C-alpha positions as a printed Julia matrix, in Angstrom:
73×3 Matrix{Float64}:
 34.59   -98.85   36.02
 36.73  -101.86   36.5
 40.33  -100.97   37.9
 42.19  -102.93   34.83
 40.02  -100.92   32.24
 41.93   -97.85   30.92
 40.03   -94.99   29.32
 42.13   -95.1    25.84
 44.26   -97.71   24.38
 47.46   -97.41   22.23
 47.26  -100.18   18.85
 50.02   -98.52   17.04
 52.5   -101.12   17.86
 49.95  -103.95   17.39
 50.35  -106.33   14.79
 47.86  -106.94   11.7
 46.09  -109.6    11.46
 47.72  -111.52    8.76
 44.19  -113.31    7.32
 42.54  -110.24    7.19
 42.97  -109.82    3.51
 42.36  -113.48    2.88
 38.55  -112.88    4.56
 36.68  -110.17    2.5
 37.72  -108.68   -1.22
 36.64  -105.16   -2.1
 35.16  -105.37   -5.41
 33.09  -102.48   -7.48
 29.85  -104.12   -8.63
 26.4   -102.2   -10.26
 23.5   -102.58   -8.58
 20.16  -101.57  -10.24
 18.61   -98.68   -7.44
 15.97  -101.29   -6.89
 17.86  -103.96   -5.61
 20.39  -101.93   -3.16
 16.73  -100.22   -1.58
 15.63  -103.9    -0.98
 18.46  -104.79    1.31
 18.84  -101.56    2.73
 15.07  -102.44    4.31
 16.0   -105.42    5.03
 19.04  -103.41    6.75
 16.91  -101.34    8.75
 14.72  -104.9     9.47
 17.02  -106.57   11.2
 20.2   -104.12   11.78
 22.64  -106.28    9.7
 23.86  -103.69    7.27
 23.12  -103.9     3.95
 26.69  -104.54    2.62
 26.96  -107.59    4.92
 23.19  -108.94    3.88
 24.35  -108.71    0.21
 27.12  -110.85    1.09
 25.21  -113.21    3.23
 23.09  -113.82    0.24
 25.56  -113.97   -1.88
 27.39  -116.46    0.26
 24.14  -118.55    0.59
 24.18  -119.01   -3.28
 27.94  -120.05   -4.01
 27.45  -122.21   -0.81
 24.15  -124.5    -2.04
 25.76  -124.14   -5.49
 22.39  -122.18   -6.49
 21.87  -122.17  -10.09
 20.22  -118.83  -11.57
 16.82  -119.74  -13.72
 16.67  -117.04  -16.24
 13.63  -116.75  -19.05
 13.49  -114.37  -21.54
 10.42  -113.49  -22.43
């Protein structure tokens, strides 16, 4: 172990981050049990959990402006 490295550190005294509420919202949201299986494969896939790959994809949409294509048949 390096000399410089100590076995526990003390943050109480640290200051927060002041963007960090700027960079994620909490938000409720449904989720058919479908849907929330899906990415929690594609969780286990790639070992991005399946919170963050919701919000990837999410991000992906609002970022190429996607449009959603909805028929009812």
């Amino acid at each position: 172990m390096d000399d410089d490295m100590r076995d526990e550190y003390d943050f109480s005294q640290a200051c927060p981050n002041p963007y960090s509420q700027r960079l994620k919202k909490q938000v409720t949201i449904r989720l058919d049990v479908d849907t929330v299986n899906y990415f929690k494969a594609m969780a286990v896939q790639t070992g991005i959990p399946y919170q963050s790959l919701i919000n990837l994809y999410l991000a992906d949409c609002a970022t190429h402006e996607r449009e959603l294509a909805l028929t009812w048949g």
